[in-house]
Tab-separated table of C-alpha atoms in Angstrom:
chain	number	residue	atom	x	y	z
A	1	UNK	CA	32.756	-42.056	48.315
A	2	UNK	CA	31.920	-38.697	50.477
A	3	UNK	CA	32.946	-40.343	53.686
A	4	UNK	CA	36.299	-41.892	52.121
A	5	UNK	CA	37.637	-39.087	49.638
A	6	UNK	CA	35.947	-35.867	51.321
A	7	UNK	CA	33.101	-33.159	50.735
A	8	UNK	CA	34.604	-32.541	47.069
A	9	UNK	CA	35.709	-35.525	45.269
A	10	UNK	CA	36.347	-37.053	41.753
A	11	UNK	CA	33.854	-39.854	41.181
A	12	UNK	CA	35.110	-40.639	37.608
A	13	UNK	CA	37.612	-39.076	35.635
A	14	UNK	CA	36.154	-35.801	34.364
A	15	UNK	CA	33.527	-35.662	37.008
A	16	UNK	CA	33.640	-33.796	40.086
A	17	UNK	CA	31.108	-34.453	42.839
A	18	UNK	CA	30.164	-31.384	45.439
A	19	UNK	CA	28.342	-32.438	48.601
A	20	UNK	CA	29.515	-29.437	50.922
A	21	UNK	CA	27.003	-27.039	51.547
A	22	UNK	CA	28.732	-23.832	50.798
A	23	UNK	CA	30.813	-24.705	47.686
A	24	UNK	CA	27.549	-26.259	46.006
A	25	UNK	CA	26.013	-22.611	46.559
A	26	UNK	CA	29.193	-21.478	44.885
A	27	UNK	CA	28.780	-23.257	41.799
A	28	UNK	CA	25.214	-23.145	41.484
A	29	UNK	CA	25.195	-19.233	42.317
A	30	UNK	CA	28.247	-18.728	40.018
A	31	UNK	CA	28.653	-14.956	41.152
A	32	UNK	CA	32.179	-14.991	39.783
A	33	UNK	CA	31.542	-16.874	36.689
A	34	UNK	CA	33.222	-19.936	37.196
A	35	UNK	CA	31.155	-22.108	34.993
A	36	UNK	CA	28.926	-21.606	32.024
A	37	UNK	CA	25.290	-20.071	32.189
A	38	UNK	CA	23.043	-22.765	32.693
A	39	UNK	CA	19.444	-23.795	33.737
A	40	UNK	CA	18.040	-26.949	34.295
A	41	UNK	CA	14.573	-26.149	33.519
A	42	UNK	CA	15.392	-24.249	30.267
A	43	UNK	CA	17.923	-27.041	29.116
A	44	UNK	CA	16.491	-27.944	24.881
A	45	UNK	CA	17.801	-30.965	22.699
A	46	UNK	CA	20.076	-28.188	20.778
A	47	UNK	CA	20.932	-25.918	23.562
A	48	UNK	CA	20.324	-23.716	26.195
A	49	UNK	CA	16.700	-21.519	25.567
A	50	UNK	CA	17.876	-18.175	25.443
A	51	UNK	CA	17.530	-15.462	25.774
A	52	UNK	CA	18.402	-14.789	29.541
A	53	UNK	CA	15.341	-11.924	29.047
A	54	UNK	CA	13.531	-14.613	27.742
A	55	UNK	CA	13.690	-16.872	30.716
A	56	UNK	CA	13.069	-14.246	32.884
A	57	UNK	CA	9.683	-13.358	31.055
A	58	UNK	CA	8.831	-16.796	31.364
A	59	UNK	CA	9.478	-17.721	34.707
A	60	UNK	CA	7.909	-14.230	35.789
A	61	UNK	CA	4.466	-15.178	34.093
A	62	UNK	CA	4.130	-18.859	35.006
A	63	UNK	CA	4.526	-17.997	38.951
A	64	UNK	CA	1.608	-15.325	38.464
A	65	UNK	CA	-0.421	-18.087	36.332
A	66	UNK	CA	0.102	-20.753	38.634
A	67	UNK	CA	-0.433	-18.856	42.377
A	68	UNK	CA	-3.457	-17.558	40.545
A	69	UNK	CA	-4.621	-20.842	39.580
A	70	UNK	CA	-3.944	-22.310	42.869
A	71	UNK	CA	-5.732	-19.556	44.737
A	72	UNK	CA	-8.723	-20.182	42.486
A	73	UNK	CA	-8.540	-24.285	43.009
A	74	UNK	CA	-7.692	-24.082	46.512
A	75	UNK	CA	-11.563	-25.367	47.509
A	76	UNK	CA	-12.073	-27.516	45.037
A	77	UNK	CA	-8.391	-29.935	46.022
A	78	UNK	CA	-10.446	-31.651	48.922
A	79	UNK	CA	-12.760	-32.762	46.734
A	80	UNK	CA	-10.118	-34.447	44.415
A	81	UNK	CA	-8.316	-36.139	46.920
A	82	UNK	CA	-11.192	-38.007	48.384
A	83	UNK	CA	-11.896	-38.823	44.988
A	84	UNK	CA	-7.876	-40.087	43.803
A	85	UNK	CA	-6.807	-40.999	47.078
A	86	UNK	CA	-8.729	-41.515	50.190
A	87	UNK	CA	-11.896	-43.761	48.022
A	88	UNK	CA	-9.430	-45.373	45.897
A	89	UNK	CA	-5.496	-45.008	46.222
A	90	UNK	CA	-3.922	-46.270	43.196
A	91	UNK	CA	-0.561	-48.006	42.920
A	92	UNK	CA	2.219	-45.012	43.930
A	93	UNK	CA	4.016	-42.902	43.314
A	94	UNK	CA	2.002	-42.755	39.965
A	95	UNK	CA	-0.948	-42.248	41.542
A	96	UNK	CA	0.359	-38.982	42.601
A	97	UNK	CA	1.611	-38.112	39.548
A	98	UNK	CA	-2.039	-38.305	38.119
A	99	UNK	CA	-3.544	-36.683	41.036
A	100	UNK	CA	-1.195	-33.437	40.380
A	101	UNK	CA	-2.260	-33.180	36.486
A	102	UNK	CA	-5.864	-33.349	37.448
A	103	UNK	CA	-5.136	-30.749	39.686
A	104	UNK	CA	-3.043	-28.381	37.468
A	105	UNK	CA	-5.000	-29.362	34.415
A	106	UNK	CA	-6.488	-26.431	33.389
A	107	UNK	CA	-3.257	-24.144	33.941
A	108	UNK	CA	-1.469	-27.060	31.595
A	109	UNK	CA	-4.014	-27.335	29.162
A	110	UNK	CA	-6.786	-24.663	29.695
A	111	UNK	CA	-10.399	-25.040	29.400
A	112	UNK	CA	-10.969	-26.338	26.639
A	113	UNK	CA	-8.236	-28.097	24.985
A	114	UNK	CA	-8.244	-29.652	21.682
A	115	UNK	CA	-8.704	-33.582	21.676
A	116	UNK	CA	-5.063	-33.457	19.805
A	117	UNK	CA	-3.455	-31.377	22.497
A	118	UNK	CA	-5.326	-33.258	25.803
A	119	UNK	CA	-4.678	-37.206	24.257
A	120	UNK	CA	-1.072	-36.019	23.427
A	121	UNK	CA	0.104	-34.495	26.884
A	122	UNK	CA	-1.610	-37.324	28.847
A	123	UNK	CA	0.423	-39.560	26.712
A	124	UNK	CA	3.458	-37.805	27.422
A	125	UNK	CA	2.872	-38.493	31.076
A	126	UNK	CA	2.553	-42.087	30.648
A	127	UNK	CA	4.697	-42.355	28.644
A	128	UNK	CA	8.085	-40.454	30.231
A	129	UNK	CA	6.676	-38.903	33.009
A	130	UNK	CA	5.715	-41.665	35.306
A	131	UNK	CA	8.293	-43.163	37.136
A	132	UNK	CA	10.084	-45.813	34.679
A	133	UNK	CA	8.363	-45.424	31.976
A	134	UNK	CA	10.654	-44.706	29.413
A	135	UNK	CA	12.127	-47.790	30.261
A	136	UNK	CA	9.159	-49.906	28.630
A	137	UNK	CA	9.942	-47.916	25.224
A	138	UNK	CA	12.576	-48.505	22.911
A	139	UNK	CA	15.108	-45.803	21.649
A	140	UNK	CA	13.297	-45.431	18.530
A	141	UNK	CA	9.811	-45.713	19.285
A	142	UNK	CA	11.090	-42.913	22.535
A	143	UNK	CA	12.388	-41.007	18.870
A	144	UNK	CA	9.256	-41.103	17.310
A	145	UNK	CA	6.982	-40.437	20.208
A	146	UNK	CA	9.261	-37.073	20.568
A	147	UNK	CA	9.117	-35.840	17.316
A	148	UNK	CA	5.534	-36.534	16.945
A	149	UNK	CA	4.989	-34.535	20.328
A	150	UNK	CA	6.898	-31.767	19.444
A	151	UNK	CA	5.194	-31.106	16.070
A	152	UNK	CA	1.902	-31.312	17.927
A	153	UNK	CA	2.853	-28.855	20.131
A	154	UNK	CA	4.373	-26.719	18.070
A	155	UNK	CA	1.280	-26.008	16.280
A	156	UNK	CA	-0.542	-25.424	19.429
A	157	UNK	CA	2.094	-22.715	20.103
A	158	UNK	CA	1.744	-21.027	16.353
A	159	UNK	CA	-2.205	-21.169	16.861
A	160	UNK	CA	-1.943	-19.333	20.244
A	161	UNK	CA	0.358	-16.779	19.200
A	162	UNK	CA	-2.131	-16.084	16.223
A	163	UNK	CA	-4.808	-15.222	18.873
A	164	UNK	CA	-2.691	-13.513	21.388
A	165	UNK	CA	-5.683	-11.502	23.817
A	166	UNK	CA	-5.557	-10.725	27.222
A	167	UNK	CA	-3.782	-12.138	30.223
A	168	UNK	CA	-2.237	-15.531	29.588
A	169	UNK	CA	-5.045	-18.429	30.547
A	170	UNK	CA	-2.528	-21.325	30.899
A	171	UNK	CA	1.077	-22.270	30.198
A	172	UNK	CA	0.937	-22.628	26.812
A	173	UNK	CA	-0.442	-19.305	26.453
A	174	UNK	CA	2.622	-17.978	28.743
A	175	UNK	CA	5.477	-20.013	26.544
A	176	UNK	CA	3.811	-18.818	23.204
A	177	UNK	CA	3.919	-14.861	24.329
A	178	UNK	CA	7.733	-15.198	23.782
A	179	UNK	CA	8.580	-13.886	20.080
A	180	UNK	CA	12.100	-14.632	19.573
A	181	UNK	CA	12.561	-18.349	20.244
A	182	UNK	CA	11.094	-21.218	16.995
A	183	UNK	CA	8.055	-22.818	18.340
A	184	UNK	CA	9.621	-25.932	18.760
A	185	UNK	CA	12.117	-24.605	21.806
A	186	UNK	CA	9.193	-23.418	23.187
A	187	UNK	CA	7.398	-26.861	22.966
A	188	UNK	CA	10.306	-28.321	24.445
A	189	UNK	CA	10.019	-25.207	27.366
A	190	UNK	CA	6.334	-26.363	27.494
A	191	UNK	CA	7.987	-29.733	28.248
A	192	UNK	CA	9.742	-28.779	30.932
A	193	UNK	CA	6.584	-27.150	32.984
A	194	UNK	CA	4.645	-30.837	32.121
A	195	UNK	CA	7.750	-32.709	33.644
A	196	UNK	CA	8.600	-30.123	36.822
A	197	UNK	CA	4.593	-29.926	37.879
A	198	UNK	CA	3.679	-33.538	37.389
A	199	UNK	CA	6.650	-35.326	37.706
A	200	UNK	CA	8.409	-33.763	40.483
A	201	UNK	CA	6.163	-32.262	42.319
A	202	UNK	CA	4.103	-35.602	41.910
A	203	UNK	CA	7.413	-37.287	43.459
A	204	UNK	CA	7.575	-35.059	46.272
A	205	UNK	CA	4.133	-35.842	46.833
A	206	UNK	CA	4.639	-39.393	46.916
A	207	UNK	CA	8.052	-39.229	48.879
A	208	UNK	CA	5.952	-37.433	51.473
A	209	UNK	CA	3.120	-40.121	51.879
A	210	UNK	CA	5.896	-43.136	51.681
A	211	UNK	CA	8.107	-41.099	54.539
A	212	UNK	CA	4.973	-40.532	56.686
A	213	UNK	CA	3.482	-44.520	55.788
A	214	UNK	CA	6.300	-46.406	57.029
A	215	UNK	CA	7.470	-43.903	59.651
A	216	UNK	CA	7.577	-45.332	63.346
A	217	UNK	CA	6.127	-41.773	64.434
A	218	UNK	CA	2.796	-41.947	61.821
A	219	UNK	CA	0.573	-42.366	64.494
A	220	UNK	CA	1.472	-39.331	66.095
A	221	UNK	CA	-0.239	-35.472	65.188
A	222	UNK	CA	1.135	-34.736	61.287
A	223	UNK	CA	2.341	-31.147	60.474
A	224	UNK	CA	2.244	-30.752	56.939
A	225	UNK	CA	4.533	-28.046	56.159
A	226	UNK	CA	7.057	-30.149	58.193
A	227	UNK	CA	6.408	-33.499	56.180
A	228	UNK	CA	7.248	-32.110	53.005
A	229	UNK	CA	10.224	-30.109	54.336
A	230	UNK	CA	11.833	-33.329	55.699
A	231	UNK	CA	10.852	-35.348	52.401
A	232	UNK	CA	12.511	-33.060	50.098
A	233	UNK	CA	15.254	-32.932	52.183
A	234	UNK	CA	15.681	-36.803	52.973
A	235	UNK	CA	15.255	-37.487	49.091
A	236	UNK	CA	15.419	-34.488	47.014
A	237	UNK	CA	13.752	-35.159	43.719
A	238	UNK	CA	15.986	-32.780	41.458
A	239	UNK	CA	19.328	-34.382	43.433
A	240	UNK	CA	21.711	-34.082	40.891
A	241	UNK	CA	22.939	-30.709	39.264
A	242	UNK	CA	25.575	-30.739	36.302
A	243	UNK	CA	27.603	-27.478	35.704
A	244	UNK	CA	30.552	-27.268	33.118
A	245	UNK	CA	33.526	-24.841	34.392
A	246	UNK	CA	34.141	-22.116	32.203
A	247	UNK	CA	37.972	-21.798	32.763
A	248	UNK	CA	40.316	-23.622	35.124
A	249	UNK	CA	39.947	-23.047	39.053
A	250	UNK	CA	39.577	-25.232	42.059
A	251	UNK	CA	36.696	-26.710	43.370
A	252	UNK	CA	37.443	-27.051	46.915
A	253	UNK	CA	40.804	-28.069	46.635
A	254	UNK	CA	40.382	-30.256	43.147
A	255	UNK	CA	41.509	-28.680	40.288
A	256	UNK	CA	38.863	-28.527	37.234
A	257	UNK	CA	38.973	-27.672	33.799
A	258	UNK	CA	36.382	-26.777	31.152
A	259	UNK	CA	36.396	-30.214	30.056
A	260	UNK	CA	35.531	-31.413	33.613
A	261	UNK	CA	32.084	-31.654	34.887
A	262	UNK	CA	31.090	-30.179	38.230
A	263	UNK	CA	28.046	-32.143	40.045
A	264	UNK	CA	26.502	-30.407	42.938
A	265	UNK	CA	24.531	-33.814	44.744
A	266	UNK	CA	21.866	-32.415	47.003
A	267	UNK	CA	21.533	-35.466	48.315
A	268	UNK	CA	24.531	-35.737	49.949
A	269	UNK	CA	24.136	-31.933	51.038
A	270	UNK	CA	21.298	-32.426	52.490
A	271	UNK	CA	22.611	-35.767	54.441
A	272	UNK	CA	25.739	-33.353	55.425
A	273	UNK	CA	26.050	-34.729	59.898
A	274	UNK	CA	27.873	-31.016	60.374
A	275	UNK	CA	24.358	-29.670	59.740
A	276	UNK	CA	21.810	-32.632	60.391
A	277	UNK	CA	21.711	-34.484	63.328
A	278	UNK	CA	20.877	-38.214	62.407
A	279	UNK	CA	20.607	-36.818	58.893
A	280	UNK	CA	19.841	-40.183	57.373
A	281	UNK	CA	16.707	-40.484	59.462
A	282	UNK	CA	12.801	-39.163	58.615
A	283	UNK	CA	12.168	-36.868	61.511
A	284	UNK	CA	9.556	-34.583	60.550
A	285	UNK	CA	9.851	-32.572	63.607
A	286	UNK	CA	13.432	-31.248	63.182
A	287	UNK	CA	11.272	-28.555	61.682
A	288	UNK	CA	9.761	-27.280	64.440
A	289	UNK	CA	13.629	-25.323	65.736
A	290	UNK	CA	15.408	-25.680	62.170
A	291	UNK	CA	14.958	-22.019	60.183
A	292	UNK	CA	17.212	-20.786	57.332
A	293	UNK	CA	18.948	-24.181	57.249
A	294	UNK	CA	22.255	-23.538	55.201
A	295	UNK	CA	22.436	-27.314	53.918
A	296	UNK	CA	18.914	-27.112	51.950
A	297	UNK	CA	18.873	-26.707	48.212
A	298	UNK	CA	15.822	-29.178	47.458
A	299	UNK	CA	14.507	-27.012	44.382
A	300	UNK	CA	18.199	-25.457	43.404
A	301	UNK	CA	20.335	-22.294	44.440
A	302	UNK	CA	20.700	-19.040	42.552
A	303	UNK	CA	19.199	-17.399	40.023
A	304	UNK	CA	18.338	-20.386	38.263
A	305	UNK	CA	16.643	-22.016	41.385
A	306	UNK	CA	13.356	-22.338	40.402
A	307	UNK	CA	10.785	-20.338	40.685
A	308	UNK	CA	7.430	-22.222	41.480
A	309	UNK	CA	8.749	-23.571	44.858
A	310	UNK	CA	6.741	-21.950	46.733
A	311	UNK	CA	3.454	-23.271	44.903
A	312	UNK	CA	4.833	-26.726	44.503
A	313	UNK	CA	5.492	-27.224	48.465
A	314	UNK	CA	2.371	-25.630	49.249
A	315	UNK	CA	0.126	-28.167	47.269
A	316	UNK	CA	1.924	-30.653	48.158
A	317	UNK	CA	1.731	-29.693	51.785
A	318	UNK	CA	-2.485	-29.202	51.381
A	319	UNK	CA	-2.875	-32.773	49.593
A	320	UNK	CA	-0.768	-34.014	52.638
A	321	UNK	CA	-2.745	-32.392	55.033
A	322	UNK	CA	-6.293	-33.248	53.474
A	323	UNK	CA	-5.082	-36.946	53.610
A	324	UNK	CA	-3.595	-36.552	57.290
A	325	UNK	CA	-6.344	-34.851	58.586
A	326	UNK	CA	-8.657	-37.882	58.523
A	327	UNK	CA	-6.880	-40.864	57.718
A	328	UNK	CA	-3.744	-42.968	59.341
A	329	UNK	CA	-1.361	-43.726	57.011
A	330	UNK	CA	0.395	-46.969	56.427
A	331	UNK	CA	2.902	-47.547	52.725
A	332	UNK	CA	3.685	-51.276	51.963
A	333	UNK	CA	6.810	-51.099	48.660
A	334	UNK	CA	8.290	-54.629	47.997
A	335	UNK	CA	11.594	-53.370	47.445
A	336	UNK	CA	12.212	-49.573	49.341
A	337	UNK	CA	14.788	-48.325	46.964
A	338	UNK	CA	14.562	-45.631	45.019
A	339	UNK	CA	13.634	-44.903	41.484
A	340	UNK	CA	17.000	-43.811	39.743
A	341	UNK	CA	16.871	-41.361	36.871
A	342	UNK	CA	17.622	-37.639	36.358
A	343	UNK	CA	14.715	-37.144	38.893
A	344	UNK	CA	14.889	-39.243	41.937
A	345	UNK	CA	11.375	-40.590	42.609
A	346	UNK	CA	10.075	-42.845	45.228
A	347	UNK	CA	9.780	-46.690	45.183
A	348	UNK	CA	6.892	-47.655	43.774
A	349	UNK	CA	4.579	-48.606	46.881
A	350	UNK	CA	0.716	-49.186	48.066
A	351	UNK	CA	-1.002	-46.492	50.459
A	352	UNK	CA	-3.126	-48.244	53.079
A	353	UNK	CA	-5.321	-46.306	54.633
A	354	UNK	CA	-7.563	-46.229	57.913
A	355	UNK	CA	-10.079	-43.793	58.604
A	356	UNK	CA	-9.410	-41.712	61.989
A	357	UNK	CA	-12.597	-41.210	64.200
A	358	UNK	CA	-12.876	-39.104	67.291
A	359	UNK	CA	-14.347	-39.718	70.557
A	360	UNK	CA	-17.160	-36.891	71.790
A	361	UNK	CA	-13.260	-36.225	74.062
A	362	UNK	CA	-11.535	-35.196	70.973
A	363	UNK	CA	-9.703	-38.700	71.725
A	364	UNK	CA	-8.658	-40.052	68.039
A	365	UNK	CA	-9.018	-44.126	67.389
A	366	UNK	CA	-8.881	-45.745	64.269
């Protein structure tokens, strides 16, 4: 549709699709207050989370919880990839999805979680985190599982803002510091950090691996940062982003209306050939010259871009780069499509691989 009806273009009636660079800044900026305040991440089942002070708390304390956390882990991820990945590498991508709630565990769960709060969230992730697994549920057993989760949760919350002491020691702690909001929103906020750190950053993960395992370049020297650059830019995992107009304007030359819906797709964006050379293939190295890139928006643009992008790339990029550093990578998927859904996640496919060994010459073989 882009390369027959333009950059801006009606897919459906009522539904506008962006894919220039510049106007999908526009509308996801909103300086001018074209369209309605919204966030992805803080998106509930009755609403947006609110208030905007609210968010702001939250979002502050979660990216000091989680560098700190990082920082603190950093020495111990080696040691967990050999252990997921490199001595046995499960079935992917959710195999990476696991690997990043081991990883993140205690800043999702703390310490010492109850057995009510540690069987629940791991059920949550097999149950609708992993790719397609809402799929093997029906609507009201998905229902039930919800409501049941939520009320579990929800008590968590009330118990932690009984004991409020000290610094925050996880992201519970961080949602239930919020006073205004019932503790179900802020289960459903909890939610959001459980999908966002092992779901899509999970994704990413395995969109980097699958990219760099059936690349004709994998046997050449692997730059991490650059991997995962050209991975979330190749297939962004949060590629679709919904805003509804708040009065009548135009959308690069298409007139909307508050009943319209305006789709920023940062797949297309990111696939734009006025900024990408060959934009459709995996060139990792495109990196090495490309700085500031104006058609990028893997993680969002704005003020409601989020805010743990920075700690998401660079785990991924370490994982990556343990892997890389002593194995060649090779990723077998019987079908190479994508996994369609409001996060776009990688086929699922098998990492092979083959242990590097060097020569007394620094010469690698394998």
């Amino acid at each position: 549709m882009r390369s027959e009806r333009g950059s801006v273009f009606i897919r459906r009636p009522g539904e506008i699709y962006v894919a220039d660079p510049e106007i999908a800044k526009e509308v996801l900026g909103n300086e001018t207050g074209r369209y309605r305040e919204h966030s992805d991440f803080f998106q509930t089942r009755t609403g947006m989370f609110g208030p905007r002070s609210a968010q702001l708390e939250i979002g502050r304390e979660a990216r000091l919880l989680l560098l700190r956390y990082v920082q603190e882990r950093a020495g111990a991820l080696p040691a967990l990839v050999a252990e997921r990945v490199t001595a046995s590498s499960g079935p992917w991508p959710d195999a990476g999805n696991r690997l990043l709630f081991e990883h993140f565990r205690g800043a999702l769960l703390g310490d010492a979680p109850s057995a009510a709060l540690s069987g629940t969230v791991e059920q949550v992730i097999e149950r609708a985190v992993l790719a397609g697994a809402r799929d093997r549920h029906s609507r009201l057993a998905r229902a039930w599982f919800r409501a049941r989760v939520r009320r579990v949760l929800a008590a968590e919350i009330a118990a932690r803002r009984a004991r409020v002491q000290g610094p925050p020691a996880d992201l519970l702690d961080v949602v239930a510091r919020v006073g205004t909001p019932s503790d179900a929103e802020l289960a459903e906020v909890y939610l959001s950090f459980l999908f966002a750190i092992v779901g899509s950053v999970g994704f990413l993960l395995g969109w980097s691996l699958y990219l760099l395992g059936t690349s004709d370049s994998r046997a050449e020297p692997v730059n991490p940062a650059w991997v995962v650059r050209e991975a979330s830019r190749l297939w962004p995992v949060a590629w679709l982003f919904g805003r509804k107009p708040a009065r009548a304007h135009e959308c690069g030359g298409i007139a909307v209306t508050p009943a319209d819906e305006v789709v920023v797709c940062g797949y297309l964006v990111h696939r734009d050939p006025r900024h990408w050379s060959d934009p459709d293939e995996f060139r990792p190295g495109r990196w090495a010259s490309v700085s500031g890139q104006r058609a990028y928006l893997p993680f969002g643009w704005g003020p409601h871009a989020c805010t743990g992008a920075g700690v998401a790339t660079r785990t991924v990029e370490a994982i990556v780069g343990a892997i890389t550093s002593a194995h060649r990578l090779e990723a077998v998927a019987p079908d190479p499509r994508p996994q369609l859904a409001a996060a776009l996640a990688p086929p699922r496919f098998t990492l092979r691989l083959s242990e590097i060994h060097r020569t007394h010459r620094g010469e690698v073989k394998t």
